[in-house]
């Protein structure tokens, strides 16, 4: 498994560079987030040894536990990408560098208040429910600018862009990505620093890159199938 993680990571970066060659030169270079939820600290150390520094976690307690276990590794950048309840914001505020899944003003205010003063502001992305699916988290397109206006006033946060998890429906996936690109451009008209667009996972990330994704989130493509028997 150890060699396999390194090999899969190398393959992912090779493919990322290949699919990025056709992107306009003015677009930000895409970043790969290795989604390590349900995986062990040892798996993360293997990926780290292969050069990976950005890791994504879905569960606050699992994030905090792994971050504590891996404090000996330098330059680790933790991305929280899952749903966040108000009673778990402190764990994320104290540990993560990024939150991809912000969808509520209450959560934004708690994250800002609980961000330790010695750390830089927490970079946050607003999660858009671009497929309007009942099973998906996120705000509507119409709610984007009002929530962005609140986040922009909070000293413990930096509004950095948008995130989406579209429904895996081939008939509408491209349209969803295209709409996310339009929303990203709209957000940047009001907040020029909010350039990040987190979308694209193991099954659809090449298409996401065509529509301006700056962060792709790969889990099974790097670490293999997940074990959901144990998490918070």
Short mmCIF file of N, CA and C in Angstrom, two decimals, residues 5-78:
data_model
loop_
_atom_site.label_atom_id
_atom_site.label_comp_id
_atom_site.label_asym_id
_atom_site.label_seq_id
_atom_site.Cartn_x
_atom_site.Cartn_y
_atom_site.Cartn_z
N UNK A 5 0.44 4.23 -2.78
CA UNK A 5 0.05 5.61 -2.54
C UNK A 5 1.00 6.55 -3.28
N UNK A 6 2.29 6.30 -3.17
CA UNK A 6 3.26 7.15 -3.86
C UNK A 6 3.09 7.07 -5.37
N UNK A 7 2.84 5.87 -5.87
CA UNK A 7 2.66 5.70 -7.31
C UNK A 7 1.38 6.39 -7.80
N UNK A 8 0.31 6.23 -7.05
CA UNK A 8 -0.94 6.87 -7.44
C UNK A 8 -0.85 8.39 -7.37
N UNK A 9 -0.13 8.88 -6.38
CA UNK A 9 0.07 10.32 -6.26
C UNK A 9 0.87 10.85 -7.44
N UNK A 10 1.92 10.14 -7.81
CA UNK A 10 2.73 10.56 -8.96
C UNK A 10 1.91 10.54 -10.24
N UNK A 11 1.06 9.52 -10.40
CA UNK A 11 0.20 9.44 -11.58
C UNK A 11 -0.80 10.59 -11.60
N UNK A 12 -1.37 10.92 -10.44
CA UNK A 12 -2.33 12.01 -10.36
C UNK A 12 -1.70 13.33 -10.78
N UNK A 13 -0.49 13.59 -10.31
CA UNK A 13 0.18 14.84 -10.68
C UNK A 13 0.56 14.85 -12.17
N UNK A 14 0.94 13.70 -12.68
CA UNK A 14 1.23 13.61 -14.11
C UNK A 14 0.00 13.95 -14.94
N UNK A 15 -1.14 13.41 -14.55
CA UNK A 15 -2.39 13.69 -15.25
C UNK A 15 -2.83 15.14 -15.05
N UNK A 16 -2.62 15.65 -13.85
CA UNK A 16 -2.99 17.04 -13.57
C UNK A 16 -2.22 18.00 -14.47
N UNK A 17 -0.94 17.77 -14.60
CA UNK A 17 -0.13 18.62 -15.48
C UNK A 17 -0.57 18.49 -16.93
N UNK A 18 -0.88 17.28 -17.34
CA UNK A 18 -1.32 17.06 -18.72
C UNK A 18 -2.60 17.81 -19.03
N UNK A 19 -3.60 17.67 -18.15
CA UNK A 19 -4.89 18.32 -18.40
C UNK A 19 -4.84 19.82 -18.17
N UNK A 20 -3.80 20.30 -17.49
CA UNK A 20 -3.68 21.74 -17.22
C UNK A 20 -3.02 22.49 -18.38
N UNK A 21 -2.39 21.77 -19.28
CA UNK A 21 -1.64 22.42 -20.35
C UNK A 21 -2.53 23.26 -21.26
N UNK A 22 -3.79 22.87 -21.40
CA UNK A 22 -4.68 23.58 -22.32
C UNK A 22 -5.42 24.73 -21.64
N UNK A 23 -5.21 24.94 -20.36
CA UNK A 23 -5.88 26.03 -19.66
C UNK A 23 -5.25 27.37 -20.01
N UNK A 24 -6.05 28.45 -20.02
CA UNK A 24 -5.48 29.78 -20.28
C UNK A 24 -4.37 30.10 -19.28
N UNK A 25 -3.34 30.76 -19.75
CA UNK A 25 -2.16 31.01 -18.91
C UNK A 25 -2.47 31.90 -17.72
N UNK A 26 -3.52 32.73 -17.84
CA UNK A 26 -3.83 33.64 -16.73
C UNK A 26 -4.59 32.94 -15.59
N UNK A 27 -5.05 31.72 -15.80
CA UNK A 27 -5.75 31.01 -14.73
C UNK A 27 -4.75 30.54 -13.68
N UNK A 28 -5.14 30.52 -12.41
CA UNK A 28 -4.23 29.98 -11.38
C UNK A 28 -3.92 28.52 -11.63
N UNK A 29 -2.71 28.12 -11.28
CA UNK A 29 -2.35 26.70 -11.41
C UNK A 29 -3.19 25.88 -10.44
N UNK A 30 -3.77 24.78 -10.90
CA UNK A 30 -4.62 23.98 -9.99
C UNK A 30 -3.81 23.27 -8.93
N UNK A 31 -4.41 23.15 -7.76
CA UNK A 31 -3.79 22.49 -6.61
C UNK A 31 -4.52 21.19 -6.32
N UNK A 32 -3.77 20.17 -5.94
CA UNK A 32 -4.35 18.86 -5.65
C UNK A 32 -4.47 18.71 -4.13
N UNK A 33 -5.71 18.49 -3.67
CA UNK A 33 -5.97 18.20 -2.27
C UNK A 33 -6.14 16.69 -2.13
N UNK A 34 -5.26 16.05 -1.38
CA UNK A 34 -5.36 14.60 -1.15
C UNK A 34 -6.35 14.37 -0.02
N UNK A 35 -7.51 13.81 -0.34
CA UNK A 35 -8.57 13.63 0.64
C UNK A 35 -8.29 12.36 1.44
N UNK A 36 -7.90 12.57 2.69
CA UNK A 36 -7.39 11.47 3.52
C UNK A 36 -8.39 11.02 4.57
N UNK A 37 -9.66 11.40 4.43
CA UNK A 37 -10.66 10.98 5.42
C UNK A 37 -10.73 9.46 5.52
N UNK A 38 -10.85 8.98 6.72
CA UNK A 38 -10.88 7.56 7.12
C UNK A 38 -9.54 6.85 6.93
N UNK A 39 -8.55 7.54 6.39
CA UNK A 39 -7.23 6.93 6.22
C UNK A 39 -6.37 7.19 7.45
N UNK A 40 -5.31 6.43 7.60
CA UNK A 40 -4.49 6.52 8.79
C UNK A 40 -3.44 7.62 8.68
N UNK A 41 -2.91 7.99 9.84
CA UNK A 41 -1.80 8.95 9.86
C UNK A 41 -0.61 8.40 9.08
N UNK A 42 -0.43 7.08 9.14
CA UNK A 42 0.68 6.46 8.39
C UNK A 42 0.49 6.64 6.89
N UNK A 43 -0.75 6.55 6.40
CA UNK A 43 -1.01 6.78 4.99
C UNK A 43 -0.65 8.22 4.61
N UNK A 44 -0.99 9.16 5.47
CA UNK A 44 -0.67 10.56 5.20
C UNK A 44 0.84 10.76 5.20
N UNK A 45 1.53 10.11 6.12
CA UNK A 45 3.00 10.22 6.14
C UNK A 45 3.61 9.66 4.86
N UNK A 46 3.02 8.59 4.32
CA UNK A 46 3.51 8.04 3.06
C UNK A 46 3.34 9.04 1.93
N UNK A 47 2.16 9.67 1.86
CA UNK A 47 1.92 10.69 0.84
C UNK A 47 2.82 11.89 1.05
N UNK A 48 3.05 12.25 2.29
CA UNK A 48 3.95 13.37 2.61
C UNK A 48 5.37 13.08 2.11
N UNK A 49 5.82 11.85 2.37
CA UNK A 49 7.16 11.46 1.92
C UNK A 49 7.29 11.52 0.41
N UNK A 50 6.15 11.37 -0.29
CA UNK A 50 6.14 11.45 -1.76
C UNK A 50 5.98 12.89 -2.25
N UNK A 51 5.90 13.85 -1.32
CA UNK A 51 5.86 15.25 -1.71
C UNK A 51 4.54 15.97 -1.50
N UNK A 52 3.49 15.26 -1.08
CA UNK A 52 2.19 15.89 -0.91
C UNK A 52 2.14 16.69 0.38
N UNK A 53 1.55 17.89 0.33
CA UNK A 53 1.46 18.74 1.52
C UNK A 53 0.03 19.13 1.86
N UNK A 54 -0.89 19.09 0.92
CA UNK A 54 -2.27 19.50 1.15
C UNK A 54 -3.15 18.28 1.34
N UNK A 55 -3.85 18.23 2.49
CA UNK A 55 -4.69 17.08 2.81
C UNK A 55 -6.08 17.55 3.22
N UNK A 56 -7.10 16.81 2.79
CA UNK A 56 -8.48 17.16 3.07
C UNK A 56 -9.12 16.17 4.02
N UNK A 57 -9.85 16.70 5.02
CA UNK A 57 -10.56 15.88 5.99
C UNK A 57 -12.01 16.33 6.09
N UNK A 58 -12.90 15.37 6.35
CA UNK A 58 -14.34 15.63 6.41
C UNK A 58 -14.91 15.71 7.82
N UNK A 59 -14.18 15.17 8.80
CA UNK A 59 -14.71 15.06 10.14
C UNK A 59 -13.83 15.84 11.12
N UNK A 60 -14.40 16.77 11.89
CA UNK A 60 -13.58 17.63 12.75
C UNK A 60 -12.68 16.88 13.72
N UNK A 61 -13.23 15.87 14.40
CA UNK A 61 -12.41 15.16 15.37
C UNK A 61 -11.28 14.39 14.70
N UNK A 62 -11.57 13.80 13.55
CA UNK A 62 -10.52 13.08 12.82
C UNK A 62 -9.44 14.04 12.35
N UNK A 63 -9.84 15.21 11.91
CA UNK A 63 -8.87 16.24 11.52
C UNK A 63 -7.97 16.60 12.68
N UNK A 64 -8.57 16.90 13.84
CA UNK A 64 -7.79 17.31 15.00
C UNK A 64 -6.85 16.21 15.47
N UNK A 65 -7.33 14.96 15.46
CA UNK A 65 -6.51 13.84 15.91
C UNK A 65 -5.31 13.65 15.01
N UNK A 66 -5.53 13.70 13.70
CA UNK A 66 -4.42 13.51 12.76
C UNK A 66 -3.44 14.68 12.82
N UNK A 67 -3.97 15.88 12.92
CA UNK A 67 -3.09 17.06 12.99
C UNK A 67 -2.18 16.98 14.21
N UNK A 68 -2.73 16.52 15.33
CA UNK A 68 -1.92 16.37 16.55
C UNK A 68 -0.87 15.28 16.37
N UNK A 69 -1.26 14.18 15.75
CA UNK A 69 -0.33 13.06 15.56
C UNK A 69 0.79 13.38 14.58
N UNK A 70 0.55 14.36 13.71
CA UNK A 70 1.50 14.65 12.64
C UNK A 70 2.16 16.02 12.77
N UNK A 71 2.22 16.53 14.00
CA UNK A 71 2.84 17.84 14.20
C UNK A 71 4.33 17.85 13.85
N UNK A 72 4.94 16.68 13.80
CA UNK A 72 6.36 16.61 13.46
C UNK A 72 6.61 16.82 11.97
N UNK A 73 5.56 16.81 11.16
CA UNK A 73 5.71 17.05 9.73
C UNK A 73 5.56 18.54 9.45
N UNK A 74 6.50 19.10 8.75
CA UNK A 74 6.44 20.53 8.44
C UNK A 74 5.62 20.81 7.20
N UNK A 75 5.07 22.01 7.11
CA UNK A 75 4.38 22.52 5.92
C UNK A 75 3.09 21.78 5.60
N UNK A 76 2.52 21.06 6.54
CA UNK A 76 1.24 20.42 6.28
C UNK A 76 0.15 21.49 6.18
N UNK A 77 -0.71 21.33 5.21
CA UNK A 77 -1.81 22.27 5.01
C UNK A 77 -3.11 21.48 5.06
N UNK A 78 -3.90 21.70 6.12
CA UNK A 78 -5.13 20.94 6.32
C UNK A 78 -6.31 21.69 5.73
#
